[in-house]
XYZ file of C-alpha atoms in Angstrom:
678
model
C 33.679 31.621 8.459
C 30.248 33.007 7.607
C 29.523 33.811 3.965
C 27.921 37.251 4.192
C 26.630 37.136 0.618
C 23.506 35.240 1.614
C 21.358 38.421 1.489
C 22.648 39.693 -1.845
C 20.863 37.178 -4.066
C 17.437 37.667 -2.512
C 14.573 39.653 -4.017
C 12.777 42.208 -1.825
C 10.075 39.815 -0.547
C 12.622 37.069 0.179
C 14.838 39.552 2.041
C 11.877 40.790 4.096
C 11.092 37.186 5.093
C 14.708 36.621 6.165
C 15.018 39.850 8.171
C 11.655 39.688 9.971
C 12.660 37.848 13.150
C 10.134 38.909 15.779
C 6.803 37.135 16.204
C 4.826 34.621 14.106
C 5.486 34.693 10.365
C 3.590 33.028 7.541
C 5.489 32.904 4.252
C 3.146 32.192 1.341
C 5.649 30.748 -1.102
C 4.387 30.197 -4.627
C 5.693 27.378 -6.805
C 9.353 27.881 -7.730
C 9.686 31.030 -5.605
C 12.817 29.971 -3.702
C 11.379 28.991 -0.318
C 14.315 26.720 0.583
C 16.708 29.606 -0.083
C 14.627 31.808 2.228
C 14.517 29.235 5.025
C 18.254 28.550 4.939
C 19.118 32.249 4.678
C 16.822 32.943 7.637
C 18.573 30.326 9.785
C 21.942 31.782 8.791
C 20.767 35.289 9.643
C 19.444 34.266 13.067
C 22.824 32.767 13.956
C 24.875 35.587 12.412
C 22.874 38.207 14.314
C 23.309 36.163 17.498
C 19.568 35.962 18.002
C 19.959 32.314 18.961
C 22.528 29.556 19.180
C 22.241 26.732 16.619
C 20.773 24.328 19.210
C 18.030 26.877 19.962
C 16.655 26.672 16.414
C 14.092 24.020 15.519
C 13.790 23.428 11.778
C 11.189 20.926 10.574
C 10.708 19.344 7.144
C 8.572 16.518 5.789
C 11.290 14.421 4.174
C 14.817 13.392 5.062
C 15.923 14.588 1.630
C 14.594 18.114 2.318
C 16.218 18.148 5.771
C 19.581 17.085 4.325
C 19.401 19.710 1.570
C 18.638 22.394 4.130
C 21.494 21.232 6.355
C 23.943 21.383 3.414
C 22.809 24.847 2.330
C 23.098 26.275 5.845
C 26.561 24.707 6.215
C 27.654 26.328 2.935
C 26.659 29.727 4.313
C 27.784 29.394 7.925
C 30.757 27.024 7.701
C 31.787 25.953 11.205
C 29.129 28.213 12.720
C 26.523 25.704 11.561
C 27.817 23.130 14.035
C 25.195 22.455 16.659
C 22.093 22.546 14.447
C 20.922 19.464 16.283
C 17.206 20.128 15.929
C 16.929 20.029 12.151
C 14.967 17.119 10.678
C 11.554 15.651 9.923
C 8.582 15.731 12.278
C 9.114 12.034 13.020
C 12.886 12.179 13.586
C 12.667 15.153 15.969
C 9.736 13.647 17.881
C 11.630 10.348 18.176
C 14.532 12.285 19.729
C 12.225 14.037 22.206
C 10.373 10.842 23.033
C 13.552 8.906 23.864
C 14.454 11.615 26.381
C 11.067 11.371 28.091
C 9.952 7.838 27.242
C 8.833 7.017 30.784
C 6.103 9.671 30.539
C 4.553 7.543 27.743
C 5.028 4.234 29.656
C 7.977 3.303 27.444
C 11.682 2.677 27.992
C 14.138 4.923 26.161
C 15.338 2.011 24.003
C 11.861 1.528 22.467
C 11.569 0.059 18.977
C 9.933 1.948 16.096
C 8.072 -0.737 14.146
C 7.684 -0.571 10.378
C 4.567 -1.189 8.270
C 5.217 -4.937 7.920
C 5.409 -5.343 11.695
C 2.247 -3.252 12.115
C 0.361 -5.476 9.671
C 1.626 -8.626 11.390
C 0.484 -7.306 14.765
C -2.962 -6.359 13.454
C -3.339 -9.779 11.815
C -2.555 -11.501 15.119
C -5.079 -9.337 16.955
C -7.768 -10.000 14.330
C -7.118 -13.744 14.549
C -7.462 -13.687 18.334
C -10.640 -11.592 18.120
C -12.186 -13.668 15.265
C -12.196 -10.749 12.848
C -12.117 -11.760 9.182
C -9.187 -10.020 7.470
C -10.642 -11.078 4.116
C -13.391 -8.517 4.695
C -11.444 -5.957 6.704
C -7.882 -5.576 5.468
C -5.148 -4.909 8.070
C -3.919 -1.950 5.968
C -7.386 -0.390 6.145
C -7.528 -0.931 9.911
C -4.148 0.751 10.267
C -5.288 3.658 8.061
C -8.242 4.305 10.402
C -6.006 4.028 13.491
C -3.511 6.427 11.893
C -6.351 8.866 11.178
C -7.310 8.815 14.854
C -3.704 9.363 15.885
C -3.406 12.301 13.468
C -6.433 13.794 15.220
C -4.685 13.395 18.588
C -6.805 10.539 19.954
C -5.684 7.704 22.189
C -8.175 4.785 22.135
C -10.152 6.059 25.139
C -10.491 9.499 23.505
C -12.021 8.275 20.236
C -15.659 9.133 19.633
C -16.952 6.577 17.155
C -19.017 7.735 14.198
C -22.121 5.572 14.660
C -22.853 5.734 10.938
C -19.512 4.065 10.197
C -19.781 0.328 10.843
C -16.040 -0.093 10.418
C -15.120 2.337 13.190
C -17.205 0.324 15.688
C -15.221 -2.787 14.785
C -11.832 -1.087 14.613
C -11.907 0.806 17.951
C -11.568 -2.375 20.096
C -8.695 -3.433 17.801
C -7.058 -0.014 18.357
C -7.262 -0.506 22.155
C -5.593 -3.926 21.989
C -3.068 -2.740 19.383
C -1.975 0.216 21.483
C -1.595 -1.908 24.610
C 0.435 -4.478 22.647
C 2.779 -1.720 21.489
C 3.335 -0.632 25.101
C 3.891 -4.264 26.182
C 6.446 -4.689 23.380
C 8.157 -1.372 24.283
C 7.415 -0.229 20.763
C 5.657 2.521 18.870
C 4.584 3.152 15.304
C 5.236 6.350 13.328
C 1.942 7.881 14.436
C 2.905 7.353 18.085
C 6.109 9.350 17.715
C 4.144 12.589 17.382
C 1.068 11.554 19.414
C 3.077 10.471 22.479
C 5.253 13.594 22.281
C 2.218 15.893 22.137
C 0.541 14.120 25.059
C 3.763 14.412 27.102
C 4.000 18.144 26.375
C 0.304 18.656 27.164
C 0.338 16.814 30.494
C 3.808 17.725 31.781
C 4.245 21.485 32.164
C 7.852 21.148 33.350
C 8.898 19.243 30.214
C 6.989 21.633 27.945
C 8.707 24.638 29.506
C 12.161 23.149 28.889
C 11.580 23.065 25.143
C 9.393 26.124 24.686
C 12.091 28.124 26.511
C 14.909 26.532 24.529
C 13.467 26.905 21.019
C 13.822 30.622 20.378
C 13.035 30.125 16.684
C 10.961 27.458 14.968
C 10.883 27.102 11.169
C 8.543 24.749 9.298
C 8.651 23.796 5.622
C 5.563 22.711 3.593
C 3.203 23.868 6.344
C 0.160 23.330 4.115
C 0.758 19.573 4.456
C 0.571 19.470 8.267
C -2.178 17.594 10.082
C -3.886 18.410 13.378
C -1.387 16.687 15.686
C 1.635 18.252 13.945
C 0.070 21.694 14.206
C -0.691 21.067 17.889
C 2.937 20.059 18.525
C 4.226 23.274 16.948
C 1.732 25.308 18.960
C 2.957 23.815 22.247
C 6.635 24.293 21.460
C 6.226 27.912 20.331
C 4.080 29.135 23.224
C 6.932 30.949 25.034
C 8.919 32.721 22.299
C 6.220 32.781 19.568
C 8.864 33.021 16.835
C 7.167 30.465 14.637
C 7.895 30.802 10.922
C 5.827 28.577 8.632
C 6.493 28.359 4.919
C 4.182 26.801 2.371
C 1.695 27.233 -0.425
C -2.004 26.708 0.191
C -2.408 26.309 -3.581
C -0.291 23.143 -3.362
C -2.229 21.470 -0.566
C -3.071 18.113 -2.189
C -2.730 15.558 0.600
C -6.021 15.667 2.528
C -6.339 11.909 1.899
C -3.364 11.347 4.175
C -4.549 13.708 6.916
C -3.272 17.138 5.818
C -5.536 19.989 6.913
C -5.383 23.117 4.771
C -7.110 25.102 7.527
C -3.830 25.011 9.512
C -2.437 27.270 6.802
C -5.546 29.360 6.101
C -6.229 30.078 9.795
C -2.609 30.584 10.865
C -3.033 34.335 11.433
C -6.143 33.647 13.536
C -4.373 31.151 15.786
C -1.243 33.277 16.190
C -1.965 36.938 16.951
C -0.008 39.671 15.150
C 1.108 37.307 12.398
C 3.171 38.862 9.631
C 2.196 37.468 6.204
C 4.773 37.718 3.397
C 4.070 36.509 -0.127
C 6.823 35.163 -2.376
C 5.323 35.706 -5.820
C 8.361 35.796 -8.084
C 8.783 32.432 -9.772
C 12.240 31.275 -10.898
C 11.123 28.085 -12.651
C 8.479 28.597 -15.315
C 7.851 30.868 -18.277
C 5.260 33.622 -17.897
C 2.676 31.906 -20.117
C 2.776 28.784 -17.953
C 2.413 30.871 -14.799
C -0.487 32.876 -16.269
C -2.395 29.687 -17.093
C -1.747 28.215 -13.631
C -2.643 31.454 -11.817
C -5.887 31.935 -13.732
C -6.912 28.360 -13.003
C -6.229 28.426 -9.256
C -7.959 31.808 -8.902
C -11.244 29.865 -9.194
C -10.665 28.427 -5.701
C -12.387 30.232 -2.852
C -10.423 28.819 0.115
C -6.985 30.320 -0.425
C -4.756 33.080 0.889
C -4.277 34.423 -2.610
C -1.233 35.418 -4.656
C -0.227 36.019 -8.263
C 2.958 34.473 -9.607
C 5.171 36.504 -11.907
C 8.559 35.989 -13.466
C 11.285 38.021 -15.094
C 11.771 35.200 -17.572
C 10.515 35.420 -21.149
C 6.886 34.733 -22.006
C 7.842 31.420 -23.579
C 5.691 29.117 -25.683
C 1.935 29.115 -25.300
C 0.512 26.288 -23.219
C -0.767 23.648 -25.644
C -4.286 22.287 -25.306
C -4.715 19.203 -27.456
C -7.894 17.266 -28.180
C -7.653 13.664 -29.406
C -10.191 11.226 -30.748
C -9.358 8.576 -28.126
C -6.830 7.545 -25.498
C -4.685 5.584 -27.937
C -4.379 8.603 -30.226
C -3.474 10.706 -27.203
C -0.549 8.381 -26.411
C 0.550 8.457 -30.059
C 0.288 12.256 -30.094
C 2.475 12.585 -26.994
C 5.136 10.193 -28.317
C 5.126 11.906 -31.731
C 5.662 15.324 -30.204
C 8.565 13.997 -28.150
C 10.085 12.154 -31.110
C 9.638 14.815 -33.781
C 10.161 18.038 -31.865
C 11.039 17.984 -28.203
C 13.919 15.496 -28.059
C 15.924 17.831 -30.319
C 15.782 20.502 -27.590
C 15.517 18.594 -24.301
C 16.763 15.369 -22.779
C 14.304 12.567 -21.967
C 15.165 13.017 -18.287
C 13.726 16.528 -18.452
C 10.352 15.380 -19.769
C 7.461 14.088 -17.675
C 3.978 12.695 -18.230
C 1.813 13.477 -15.199
C -1.440 11.543 -14.791
C -4.289 11.814 -12.284
C -4.541 8.057 -11.696
C -1.798 5.476 -12.046
C -3.792 3.218 -14.401
C -3.465 5.962 -17.045
C 0.198 5.118 -17.628
C -0.781 1.922 -19.465
C -1.523 3.435 -22.874
C 1.655 5.509 -22.757
C 3.718 2.505 -21.702
C 2.251 0.435 -24.544
C 3.070 3.144 -27.068
C 6.591 3.738 -25.751
C 7.355 0.007 -25.748
C 6.113 -0.250 -29.318
C 8.354 2.512 -30.631
C 11.288 1.782 -28.330
C 11.147 5.039 -26.376
C 12.723 4.598 -22.914
C 10.682 5.519 -19.845
C 10.551 5.069 -16.078
C 7.686 5.118 -13.576
C 8.385 7.373 -10.587
C 6.645 6.514 -7.324
C 5.019 3.419 -8.776
C 5.384 0.157 -10.672
C 5.231 -0.414 -14.417
C 1.772 -1.480 -15.529
C 2.437 -5.138 -16.312
C 4.502 -5.489 -13.127
C 1.623 -4.526 -10.814
C 0.535 -7.418 -8.594
C -3.126 -7.491 -9.656
C -2.130 -7.389 -13.343
C 0.312 -10.264 -12.850
C -2.474 -12.201 -11.093
C -4.866 -11.688 -14.032
C -2.195 -12.635 -16.559
C -1.332 -15.756 -14.514
C -4.973 -16.895 -14.686
C -5.000 -16.386 -18.454
C -1.648 -18.129 -18.894
C -2.854 -21.188 -17.008
C -6.098 -21.379 -18.982
C -4.041 -21.138 -22.151
C -1.304 -23.531 -21.077
C -2.064 -26.135 -18.387
C 1.643 -26.900 -17.836
C 2.444 -23.342 -16.728
C 3.552 -24.209 -13.191
C 4.662 -20.672 -12.338
C 1.203 -19.329 -13.118
C -0.360 -22.212 -11.156
C 1.703 -21.367 -8.070
C 0.770 -17.709 -8.234
C -2.999 -18.100 -8.360
C -3.905 -21.521 -6.939
C -4.584 -19.872 -3.567
C -5.408 -16.376 -4.820
C -8.017 -15.657 -3.582
C -7.628 -17.865 -0.491
C -8.831 -21.441 -0.979
C -7.239 -23.091 2.084
C -4.305 -24.252 -0.043
C -1.259 -23.490 2.067
C 2.491 -23.828 1.545
C 2.525 -27.321 3.051
C 0.021 -28.574 0.466
C 1.904 -26.883 -2.357
C 5.153 -28.500 -1.214
C 3.478 -31.913 -1.245
C 2.062 -31.282 -4.744
C 5.511 -30.180 -5.929
C 7.091 -33.395 -4.663
C 4.385 -35.563 -6.229
C 4.720 -33.717 -9.552
C 8.501 -34.116 -9.568
C 8.341 -37.844 -8.756
C 5.875 -38.498 -11.556
C 7.021 -35.886 -14.067
C 3.603 -34.184 -13.935
C 2.628 -30.559 -14.179
C 1.415 -29.075 -10.888
C -2.146 -28.949 -12.186
C -2.164 -32.609 -13.281
C -0.399 -33.660 -10.074
C -3.112 -31.897 -8.049
C -5.803 -33.734 -10.025
C -4.120 -37.104 -9.456
C -3.596 -36.457 -5.733
C -7.297 -35.661 -5.288
C -8.159 -38.783 -7.272
C -5.928 -40.871 -4.984
C -7.277 -39.165 -1.868
C -3.885 -37.690 -0.931
C -5.233 -34.216 -0.130
C -6.768 -33.184 3.218
C -10.603 -32.775 3.077
C -10.661 -28.995 3.695
C -7.914 -28.350 1.153
C -9.522 -30.776 -1.275
C -12.665 -28.587 -1.501
C -10.723 -25.474 -2.500
C -8.345 -27.298 -4.842
C -11.176 -29.198 -6.575
C -13.054 -25.931 -7.104
C -9.968 -24.386 -8.678
C -9.274 -27.347 -11.008
C -12.918 -27.613 -12.088
C -12.961 -23.871 -12.778
C -9.887 -24.176 -15.016
C -11.591 -26.920 -17.047
C -14.738 -24.824 -17.376
C -12.782 -21.743 -18.518
C -10.872 -23.728 -21.127
C -14.180 -25.039 -22.397
C -15.503 -21.440 -22.558
C -12.484 -20.436 -24.618
C -12.102 -23.444 -26.930
C -15.645 -24.833 -27.307
C -17.848 -21.815 -26.703
C -15.229 -19.579 -28.347
C -15.779 -16.588 -26.076
C -13.399 -13.676 -26.592
C -10.235 -13.345 -24.505
C -11.718 -10.158 -22.997
C -14.893 -11.949 -21.954
C -12.783 -14.826 -20.674
C -10.929 -12.599 -18.217
C -14.222 -11.103 -16.999
C -15.619 -14.617 -16.442
C -12.430 -15.780 -14.706
C -12.366 -12.786 -12.365
C -16.028 -13.265 -11.430
C -16.070 -17.055 -11.064
C -12.723 -17.322 -9.281
C -13.845 -14.872 -6.611
C -11.005 -12.469 -7.448
C -13.337 -9.557 -8.295
C -15.387 -10.150 -5.140
C -12.184 -10.238 -3.076
C -11.240 -6.751 -4.284
C -14.752 -5.300 -4.177
C -15.772 -6.651 -0.763
C -12.541 -6.249 1.133
C -12.186 -2.883 2.817
C -8.701 -1.964 1.670
C -7.266 1.480 0.949
C -5.578 0.348 -2.289
C -8.332 -1.780 -3.804
C -9.875 1.024 -5.819
C -6.590 1.499 -7.707
C -6.302 -2.265 -8.245
C -9.778 -2.418 -9.751
C -9.005 0.545 -12.015
C -5.843 -1.182 -13.203
C -7.790 -4.354 -14.036
C -10.348 -2.333 -15.981
C -7.473 -0.781 -17.889
C -6.092 -4.277 -18.582
C -9.432 -5.215 -20.159
C -9.109 -2.162 -22.383
C -5.580 -3.186 -23.353
C -6.747 -6.645 -24.414
C -9.004 -5.155 -27.092
C -5.895 -4.338 -29.101
C -5.278 -8.056 -29.702
C -7.179 -10.582 -31.798
C -6.835 -13.500 -29.430
C -5.499 -14.679 -26.098
C -2.257 -16.044 -27.497
C -1.209 -12.773 -29.138
C -2.060 -10.829 -25.969
C -0.004 -13.145 -23.732
C 2.897 -12.914 -26.145
C 2.687 -9.127 -25.942
C 2.755 -9.231 -22.132
C 5.805 -11.505 -22.163
C 7.661 -9.136 -24.450
C 6.575 -6.077 -22.445
C 7.839 -7.528 -19.166
C 11.131 -8.663 -20.660
C 12.125 -5.141 -21.664
C 15.125 -3.692 -19.863
C 13.933 -2.270 -16.546
C 17.102 -0.294 -15.774
C 16.484 2.911 -13.838
C 19.514 4.862 -15.005
C 20.041 6.502 -18.353
C 17.952 8.868 -20.447
C 14.261 8.088 -19.884
C 10.947 9.931 -20.071
C 9.404 10.150 -16.604
C 5.847 8.961 -15.888
C 4.133 9.506 -12.556
C 0.982 10.734 -10.858
C 0.580 14.440 -10.188
C 0.737 13.679 -6.465
C 4.152 12.069 -6.916
C 5.374 15.064 -8.965
C 5.065 17.596 -6.156
C 8.417 19.215 -5.480
C 9.852 18.174 -8.879
C 10.384 20.198 -12.046
C 10.915 19.378 -15.729
C 11.530 21.326 -18.917
C 8.523 19.656 -20.540
C 5.370 18.422 -18.813
C 2.529 16.506 -20.473
C -0.809 16.529 -18.630
C -3.096 13.996 -20.352
C -6.586 12.773 -19.495
C -8.184 16.109 -18.528
C -11.717 14.719 -18.703
C -14.671 14.937 -16.369
C -14.878 11.996 -14.009
C -11.170 11.396 -14.350
C -9.889 14.885 -13.608
C -11.439 16.238 -11.520
C -11.872 12.747 -10.164
C -15.489 11.748 -9.663
C -14.840 10.111 -6.293
C -13.167 13.204 -4.878
C -16.178 15.368 -5.730
C -18.716 12.792 -4.520
C -16.989 12.331 -1.158
C -15.846 15.879 -0.396
C -18.048 18.126 -2.545
C -16.674 21.637 -3.063
C -13.613 20.925 -0.887
C -12.824 17.943 -3.086
C -13.193 20.008 -6.249
C -10.852 22.678 -4.898
C -8.235 20.093 -3.973
C -8.472 18.644 -7.498
C -7.941 22.149 -8.885
C -4.895 22.568 -6.629
C -3.605 19.306 -8.059
C -4.008 20.728 -11.570
C -2.089 23.810 -10.438
C 0.722 21.625 -9.088
C 0.836 19.705 -12.369
C 1.102 22.823 -14.555
C 3.713 24.501 -12.354
C 6.085 21.522 -12.648
C 6.823 22.748 -16.207
C 9.693 25.140 -16.893
C 9.497 25.575 -20.682
C 6.554 23.636 -22.139
C 3.231 22.491 -20.695
C 0.962 20.334 -22.871
C -2.561 19.580 -21.607
C -4.720 17.069 -23.466
C -8.047 15.245 -23.371
C -9.835 12.628 -25.455
C -13.332 12.512 -26.882
C -13.657 8.758 -26.274
C -12.023 6.148 -24.080
C -12.211 2.379 -24.182
C -13.146 1.435 -20.656
C -13.805 -2.112 -19.401
C -14.796 -3.438 -22.776
C -16.905 -0.456 -23.897
C -16.316 2.848 -25.594
C -17.434 5.754 -23.436
C -18.022 9.334 -24.498
C -15.808 11.724 -22.591
C -16.047 15.425 -22.110
C -13.311 17.902 -21.439
C -12.595 18.695 -17.817
C -14.319 21.758 -16.366
C -10.781 22.950 -15.589
C -10.205 23.460 -19.313
C -13.005 26.046 -19.383
C -11.076 27.908 -16.655
C -7.861 28.233 -18.662
C -7.295 31.706 -20.178
C -7.514 31.409 -23.960
C -4.935 34.069 -24.775
C -2.183 31.908 -23.270
C -3.283 28.733 -25.079
C -2.526 27.076 -28.384
C -5.495 24.836 -29.219
C -5.057 21.787 -31.417
C -7.378 18.960 -32.387
C -6.198 15.694 -33.886
C -8.725 13.690 -35.909
C -8.531 11.374 -38.878
C -10.804 13.766 -40.736
C -8.236 16.240 -41.996
C -10.937 18.475 -43.481
C -11.911 19.642 -40.022
C -10.286 22.964 -39.249
C -8.745 23.390 -35.820
C -10.501 26.673 -35.186
C -13.853 25.063 -35.885
C -13.472 22.700 -32.987
C -15.490 23.767 -29.993
C -13.714 23.024 -26.743
C -16.936 23.640 -24.867
C -18.331 20.217 -25.666
C -20.802 21.196 -28.377
C -20.542 17.979 -30.369
C -22.739 15.185 -31.632
C -22.665 11.855 -29.859
C -23.521 8.291 -30.651
C -25.496 6.002 -28.433
C -23.330 4.108 -25.973
C -22.073 3.925 -22.433
C -21.803 7.291 -20.724
C -19.034 8.285 -18.381
C -19.771 9.927 -14.984
C -18.509 13.165 -16.459
C -20.894 12.931 -19.391
C -23.840 12.308 -17.063
C -22.842 15.296 -14.944
C -22.593 17.483 -18.013
C -26.038 16.487 -19.239
C -27.499 17.522 -15.905
C -25.688 20.835 -16.161
C -27.023 21.793 -19.594
C -30.671 20.872 -18.926
């Protein structure tokens, strides 16, 4: 039995979006404006009004979780009438269903395999080996990222036009051709193929396209601002007959261009589809008015947007806090103090979040929380000292410190590659066990006795000699533990491996290592630092229970918390220097959208902060407040500065960067600011 109350709890804009059933519809749904309620109510209304049968409705989401939630909500409204909603799911799941029905049109059998990332990497590695392409210089993940980009643009290998200025594309295109043929030979496809093959089938087979464009009387799409070219093309083909395409999203929350999302799909929707009805959902049910006012004023600085103003019937709430700290360590202390002294009395840890621009920023907060025993979890990532590159660095330091550390030896003896394979390691293990030697000493003795193959001997000898040299640097030359790690990373080839290898994740790895160098400054010597790491990694890693959440702003999209901390609002970090350098104004606007997403995750309290100085890769750098801070409306802010000099009055602090500086290393943001004021 249908629950007819589904229209009663809708505001006027939501109701209009549900009732408007004829022609293309763009619903501009602001953060927390109830878009899922609108979508599910719209599906219910279509079925109740007998505009279409359940199997004539195509409903598309980006995640399985969102699809399941929508399915449950529709079922709660429609009861048994919801049976038959067979075309509700993600882009990939629906395309997989279509592709299995028409696999032969893509030279596949209907029982094709969908290969995962590990299988993709293995296949690329095999191709590179056969084609004599060095995967040390061109990482398989990077190759796959380029191939995926081409697929998102709708290109089979023969359709790709190589950018002659990009040396990597010239190398990768032949790999793409072989890779795609291998997939066909294996009766397999990757995730990109699911949509690409389906679109090509619909484009080149009018009879198949007509079956589905006739069948789908209504098409509904969630998070439309995150669609890429090929997804938009697919929707266009399927909606060409009935034109009842309803897309819901928020252009102000378009933050995924790095994974192929094209905001122009959203901005140009009414140009692509004639007679589009645009409805704005501007009433927010999540955040206080002060939080919304700050977010709205900030995002209004973007030029490329549809435009809307969020309002709420909720109380004004607390002012948004804007805190300035002397340095990053003080910022972490300030956040933990506010949680400990004030916020935990009102809210649970689970309802608090620290949202950072880059994942390396969690380190200082993790250090502080571990020190005071405050529980936390990392969402969408790994705890700092558990990250692979950090464990590699620590393993090098452990082995320099303690030559009998066999676990550390195993981890880094062939990292980077030194032609020391598993067979050699097994032989060394056996020799060490027989003679009661450490792995390092066993390796030395085996080389001495000529028990190691010549090629392996070169790499192993280099490694052992390096260890001796580094110990000498530490013990005889008495270099600092910070300098030691820098020397180790350079002389081992680890830094070069990360810098020279074209890999999509290497930039984050390098940032994490730089942050590790900063962390080491807190300790007097290598021994005390290693002890700290051991204690930090032994802490209970349980996911459940009451814990403060830490994550990137990208990972926070779609989530909400009572309290949100937004630290590190400094030029060069946020907006991120790389984003501006690579994408110019478009990059800046996406960074501002990311700030908007961050602020609108907060329901009750939003606390933004920045630091005047940061310790970065062994040096103090002068920071300057993010340009976004200048765009925040002062009447909705509570400004606070935290310095050791208690005589300084808060109101005397100038948030516009009018301060004296000392000589030292300058951040990218500082350099940019100097250019601006000249």
